[in-house]
XYZ file of N, CA and C in Angstrom:
414
model
N 0.885 -1.308 -0.138
C 0.083 -0.057 0.054
C 1.189 1.154 0.070
N 0.476 1.983 -1.038
C 1.753 3.609 -1.255
C 0.568 4.618 -0.197
N 1.427 5.112 0.327
C 0.743 6.112 1.281
C 2.196 7.574 1.220
N 1.046 8.149 1.413
C 2.151 10.205 1.519
C 2.255 10.001 2.768
N 1.134 9.758 3.982
C 1.062 10.128 5.504
C 3.090 9.887 6.071
N 2.971 10.932 6.838
C 4.757 9.985 7.366
C 4.388 8.762 8.562
N 5.025 7.390 8.154
C 4.701 6.479 9.015
C 5.294 7.094 10.475
N 4.839 6.541 11.332
C 4.553 6.900 13.029
C 5.480 5.654 13.907
N 6.357 6.352 14.210
C 7.102 5.141 14.917
C 6.864 4.767 15.491
N 5.441 4.914 16.564
C 5.290 4.032 17.391
C 4.508 2.564 16.913
N 3.920 2.921 16.074
C 3.103 1.899 15.190
C 4.094 1.330 14.613
N 5.069 1.007 14.108
C 6.281 0.467 13.335
C 7.113 -0.494 14.331
N 7.571 0.441 15.873
C 7.796 -0.599 16.810
C 6.854 -1.632 17.176
N 5.613 -0.999 17.481
C 4.607 -2.361 17.322
C 3.960 -3.758 16.588
N 4.747 -2.891 15.049
C 4.226 -4.261 14.410
C 5.699 -4.851 14.532
N 6.745 -4.885 15.146
C 8.149 -5.425 15.322
C 7.697 -6.299 16.158
N 6.968 -6.031 17.301
C 6.812 -6.800 18.470
C 6.361 -7.834 18.436
N 5.063 -7.383 17.405
C 3.700 -8.399 17.142
C 4.010 -9.120 15.886
N 5.491 -9.450 15.744
C 5.940 -10.261 14.570
C 7.387 -10.964 15.538
N 7.482 -10.684 16.870
C 8.390 -11.319 17.646
C 9.712 -10.864 17.409
N 9.897 -9.678 16.815
C 11.415 -8.954 16.619
C 11.279 -8.002 17.856
N 11.618 -8.605 18.909
C 11.853 -7.732 20.284
C 12.955 -7.219 20.160
N 13.527 -7.621 19.565
C 15.148 -7.060 19.901
C 15.521 -5.540 19.119
N 14.840 -5.901 18.352
C 14.894 -4.918 17.113
C 13.703 -3.462 17.687
N 12.735 -3.933 17.727
C 12.086 -3.087 18.639
C 12.517 -1.890 19.638
N 13.309 -2.873 20.567
C 13.947 -2.502 21.549
C 14.773 -1.339 20.772
N 15.644 -1.912 20.734
C 16.675 -0.636 20.015
C 16.440 0.172 19.140
N 15.249 -0.013 18.358
C 14.466 1.369 17.578
C 14.307 1.779 18.564
N 12.908 1.841 19.934
C 12.895 2.010 21.096
C 13.438 3.147 21.596
N 14.696 3.052 21.524
C 15.484 3.514 22.759
C 16.209 4.341 21.520
N 16.556 4.194 20.185
C 17.116 5.409 19.174
C 15.775 6.231 19.138
N 14.993 6.023 18.948
C 13.683 7.001 18.820
C 13.535 7.602 19.981
N 14.134 7.230 20.994
C 14.311 7.669 22.635
C 15.137 9.269 23.073
N 16.035 8.977 21.503
C 17.852 9.946 22.005
C 17.038 11.042 20.847
N 15.971 10.965 20.143
C 15.651 12.487 19.470
C 15.825 13.260 19.864
N 16.268 14.532 19.455
C 16.486 15.831 20.146
C 17.998 15.484 21.074
N 18.001 14.764 21.331
C 19.443 15.180 22.770
C 20.248 15.903 21.778
N 20.879 15.325 20.682
C 21.790 16.425 20.334
C 21.358 17.285 18.762
N 21.464 18.668 19.088
C 20.854 19.415 18.006
C 21.790 18.927 16.715
N 22.679 18.675 16.660
C 23.406 19.008 15.738
C 23.306 17.410 14.517
N 22.470 16.444 15.569
C 21.985 15.122 15.119
C 20.655 15.062 14.044
N 20.190 14.990 12.992
C 18.963 14.704 12.615
C 17.990 13.815 13.123
N 16.736 13.840 13.340
C 15.657 12.823 14.047
C 16.009 11.653 13.337
N 15.545 10.566 13.889
C 15.467 9.568 13.058
C 14.186 9.520 12.153
N 15.052 9.527 10.678
C 14.111 9.638 9.510
C 13.428 8.634 9.113
N 11.570 8.916 9.632
C 10.640 7.971 9.762
C 10.206 6.926 8.470
N 10.796 7.374 7.388
C 10.754 6.873 5.842
C 11.945 5.634 5.817
N 13.097 5.948 6.345
C 13.946 4.976 6.485
C 13.717 3.993 7.339
N 13.073 4.489 8.888
C 12.860 3.420 10.120
C 11.734 2.336 9.008
N 10.450 2.884 8.039
C 9.789 1.991 7.457
C 10.565 0.867 6.833
N 10.824 1.287 5.694
C 11.902 0.747 5.118
C 12.853 -0.941 5.651
N 13.387 0.034 6.645
C 14.338 -0.967 7.908
C 13.127 -2.106 8.546
N 11.919 -1.542 8.789
C 10.897 -2.790 8.976
C 10.851 -3.433 8.391
N 10.280 -3.237 7.257
C 9.521 -3.681 5.941
C 10.884 -4.655 5.237
N 11.942 -4.493 5.708
C 12.852 -5.225 5.545
C 12.894 -6.289 6.277
N 12.866 -6.079 7.781
C 12.612 -6.966 8.720
C 11.833 -8.392 8.515
N 10.459 -7.292 8.138
C 9.349 -8.339 8.121
C 9.254 -9.576 6.863
N 9.729 -8.932 5.897
C 10.285 -9.579 4.455
C 11.101 -10.990 4.586
N 12.471 -10.667 5.335
C 13.344 -11.547 5.838
C 13.574 -11.836 7.319
N 12.817 -12.796 8.250
C 12.731 -12.389 9.502
C 14.465 -12.987 9.919
N 15.456 -13.802 9.583
C 16.550 -14.001 9.538
C 17.147 -13.260 10.226
N 17.006 -11.569 9.596
C 17.773 -10.699 9.777
C 17.057 -9.825 10.818
N 16.422 -10.189 11.457
C 16.018 -9.456 12.652
C 16.672 -9.542 14.103
N 17.959 -10.120 14.036
C 18.689 -9.854 14.879
C 20.450 -8.731 14.350
N 19.363 -7.904 14.068
C 20.091 -6.942 13.299
C 21.187 -5.793 14.608
N 22.190 -5.750 14.390
C 22.657 -4.352 15.132
C 22.632 -3.035 14.459
N 21.403 -2.202 14.801
C 20.781 -1.303 13.975
C 21.639 0.003 14.849
N 21.699 0.647 14.074
C 21.871 2.600 13.960
C 21.379 3.459 13.507
N 21.522 4.176 13.721
C 21.030 5.170 13.324
C 22.140 6.629 13.062
N 22.369 6.990 11.722
C 23.542 8.038 11.385
C 23.202 9.384 11.711
N 24.269 10.587 11.809
C 23.733 11.804 12.279
C 22.443 12.452 11.103
N 22.618 12.015 9.752
C 21.608 12.158 8.987
C 19.784 11.811 9.274
N 19.653 10.950 10.339
C 18.775 10.208 10.420
C 18.285 8.972 9.240
N 19.307 8.521 9.067
C 19.183 7.211 8.109
C 19.352 6.350 9.034
N 18.677 5.209 8.908
C 18.556 3.664 10.059
C 20.120 3.242 8.977
N 20.382 2.431 9.715
C 21.149 1.348 9.047
C 21.452 0.321 9.892
N 22.083 -0.954 9.333
C 22.009 -2.403 10.227
C 23.113 -3.309 9.865
N 23.531 -3.795 10.569
C 24.449 -5.060 9.998
C 24.680 -6.200 10.845
N 25.314 -7.490 10.003
C 24.981 -8.339 10.755
C 26.332 -8.891 10.213
N 26.839 -9.993 11.392
C 27.966 -11.030 11.705
C 27.273 -12.166 10.388
N 28.451 -12.215 9.995
C 28.530 -13.257 8.389
C 29.672 -14.607 8.806
N 29.442 -15.926 8.677
C 29.916 -16.578 9.081
C 31.196 -16.744 8.438
N 32.573 -16.675 8.565
C 33.281 -17.303 9.903
C 33.560 -15.427 10.091
N 34.022 -14.749 8.827
C 34.073 -13.348 9.815
C 33.835 -12.301 8.215
N 32.974 -12.183 7.394
C 32.750 -11.734 7.155
C 31.314 -10.858 7.912
N 30.756 -9.701 7.282
C 29.920 -8.653 7.268
C 28.943 -8.473 6.443
N 27.684 -8.305 6.594
C 26.425 -7.394 5.603
C 25.712 -6.234 6.457
N 26.156 -4.872 5.687
C 25.516 -4.203 6.094
C 25.031 -3.342 5.362
N 23.763 -2.583 5.735
C 23.087 -2.282 4.804
C 22.316 -0.612 5.610
N 22.103 0.461 5.008
C 21.663 1.844 5.013
C 20.241 1.998 4.265
N 19.336 2.515 4.771
C 17.794 2.716 4.517
C 17.604 4.207 4.101
N 18.059 4.502 2.979
C 17.851 6.009 2.472
C 16.253 6.001 2.436
N 15.401 7.103 2.568
C 13.919 7.815 2.721
C 13.640 6.845 1.323
N 14.309 7.149 0.439
C 13.880 7.081 -1.460
C 13.186 5.397 -1.515
N 13.413 4.611 -0.775
C 13.101 3.178 -0.719
C 14.055 1.989 -1.253
N 15.299 2.794 -1.992
C 15.846 2.218 -2.344
C 17.092 1.772 -0.831
N 17.918 0.658 -0.724
C 18.711 -0.107 0.202
C 19.906 0.270 -0.540
N 21.149 0.990 0.278
C 22.616 0.605 0.185
C 22.947 -0.897 0.613
N 24.302 -1.136 -0.013
C 24.305 -2.682 0.656
C 25.552 -3.180 0.617
N 26.018 -3.671 1.337
C 27.550 -4.270 1.162
C 27.642 -5.004 2.194
N 28.197 -6.193 1.653
C 28.239 -7.573 2.181
C 29.625 -8.759 1.683
N 30.509 -9.169 2.643
C 31.016 -10.103 2.287
C 31.320 -11.512 3.613
N 31.810 -12.351 2.922
C 31.783 -13.815 3.271
C 33.206 -13.567 4.600
N 34.454 -13.152 4.214
C 35.639 -13.189 4.716
C 36.161 -11.475 4.715
N 37.268 -11.371 5.846
C 37.732 -10.142 5.891
C 38.849 -9.525 4.532
N 38.507 -8.339 4.680
C 38.825 -7.733 3.062
C 39.908 -8.210 2.159
N 41.135 -8.902 3.358
C 42.647 -9.292 2.791
C 42.774 -10.650 2.285
N 41.502 -11.157 3.005
C 41.453 -12.704 2.361
C 41.163 -13.051 1.011
N 41.259 -14.322 0.192
C 41.240 -15.047 -0.662
C 39.482 -15.947 -0.284
N 38.472 -15.446 -1.748
C 37.525 -16.090 -0.640
C 36.768 -16.702 -2.171
N 36.087 -17.590 -2.196
C 34.864 -18.202 -3.357
C 34.044 -17.649 -3.270
N 33.681 -16.457 -2.556
C 32.449 -15.802 -2.807
C 32.797 -14.392 -2.611
N 32.645 -14.070 -4.124
C 33.318 -12.617 -4.269
C 32.087 -11.449 -3.179
N 32.856 -9.986 -3.062
C 32.175 -9.291 -1.655
C 30.819 -9.552 -2.736
N 29.702 -8.694 -2.525
C 28.598 -7.789 -3.120
C 28.482 -6.169 -2.451
N 27.794 -5.526 -3.335
C 27.531 -4.262 -3.344
C 26.344 -3.749 -4.051
N 26.174 -2.583 -3.581
C 24.774 -2.164 -4.556
C 23.753 -1.729 -4.171
N 23.106 -0.206 -4.946
C 21.812 0.291 -4.221
C 20.867 -0.396 -5.081
N 20.180 -1.170 -4.452
C 18.473 -1.864 -5.116
C 17.520 -1.611 -4.273
N 16.800 -2.066 -4.769
C 15.191 -2.055 -4.190
C 15.513 -3.293 -3.448
N 14.346 -2.847 -2.015
C 14.290 -4.574 -1.141
C 14.498 -5.581 -1.354
N 13.437 -5.995 -2.354
C 13.788 -7.782 -3.376
C 14.830 -7.727 -3.727
N 14.988 -6.800 -4.713
C 16.682 -6.962 -5.604
C 17.484 -7.317 -4.614
N 17.421 -6.502 -3.243
C 18.582 -6.446 -2.403
C 18.248 -8.153 -1.348
N 17.067 -8.178 -1.258
C 17.446 -9.401 -0.655
C 17.531 -10.655 -1.852
N 17.336 -10.913 -2.586
C 17.503 -11.894 -3.967
C 19.235 -11.716 -3.973
N 19.625 -10.918 -3.987
C 21.274 -10.396 -3.999
C 22.364 -10.989 -3.245
N 21.794 -10.827 -1.718
C 22.460 -10.978 -0.345
C 22.245 -12.220 0.311
N 20.925 -12.815 -0.552
C 20.600 -14.730 -0.496
C 22.078 -15.401 0.502
N 22.782 -15.470 -0.852
C 24.277 -16.691 0.158
C 24.322 -16.110 1.339
N 24.326 -14.723 1.566
C 24.831 -14.370 2.930
C 24.401 -14.533 3.713
N 22.449 -13.845 3.970
C 21.778 -14.480 4.639
C 21.525 -15.792 5.509
N 22.152 -16.633 4.588
C 22.443 -18.016 4.659
C 23.427 -18.262 5.500
N 24.687 -17.495 6.221
C 25.520 -17.478 7.013
C 25.185 -16.651 8.099
N 24.577 -16.183 8.414
C 24.410 -15.244 9.470
C 24.215 -15.517 10.839
N 25.439 -15.156 11.548
C 25.118 -16.221 12.786
C 24.245 -15.672 13.580
N 23.685 -16.144 14.938
C 22.887 -16.028 15.799
C 23.558 -15.306 16.786
N 23.282 -13.865 17.088
C 23.484 -13.310 18.171
C 23.140 -13.293 19.059
């Protein structure tokens, strides 16, 4: 459903809780509580938050993300990929996702090349599926 009304943060947190994503919901609620603490930082972008929550709902294996917010208010998340990799995503308000992921540290030789790009949520999930399958449960 397409809407022009700004997403409501409380509703997004409640949706995450209702879907069993309590850790993500608690972290986001905490980040929202910090809005306004630093006048040099933008408040959490509600469209970015909506995009993150939609991605988590679409792929529950990503629910254990380390979630943060940048100085510009954009949400970002990262996941440890076994054995020594990382998957990172940033959620601009335009609905696209910036992502980068690798199975191994930068100096390692890997049979799985790193991936990165800016795609829609569906395309991002398709591209990073091999990484998602290897996400460590934190």
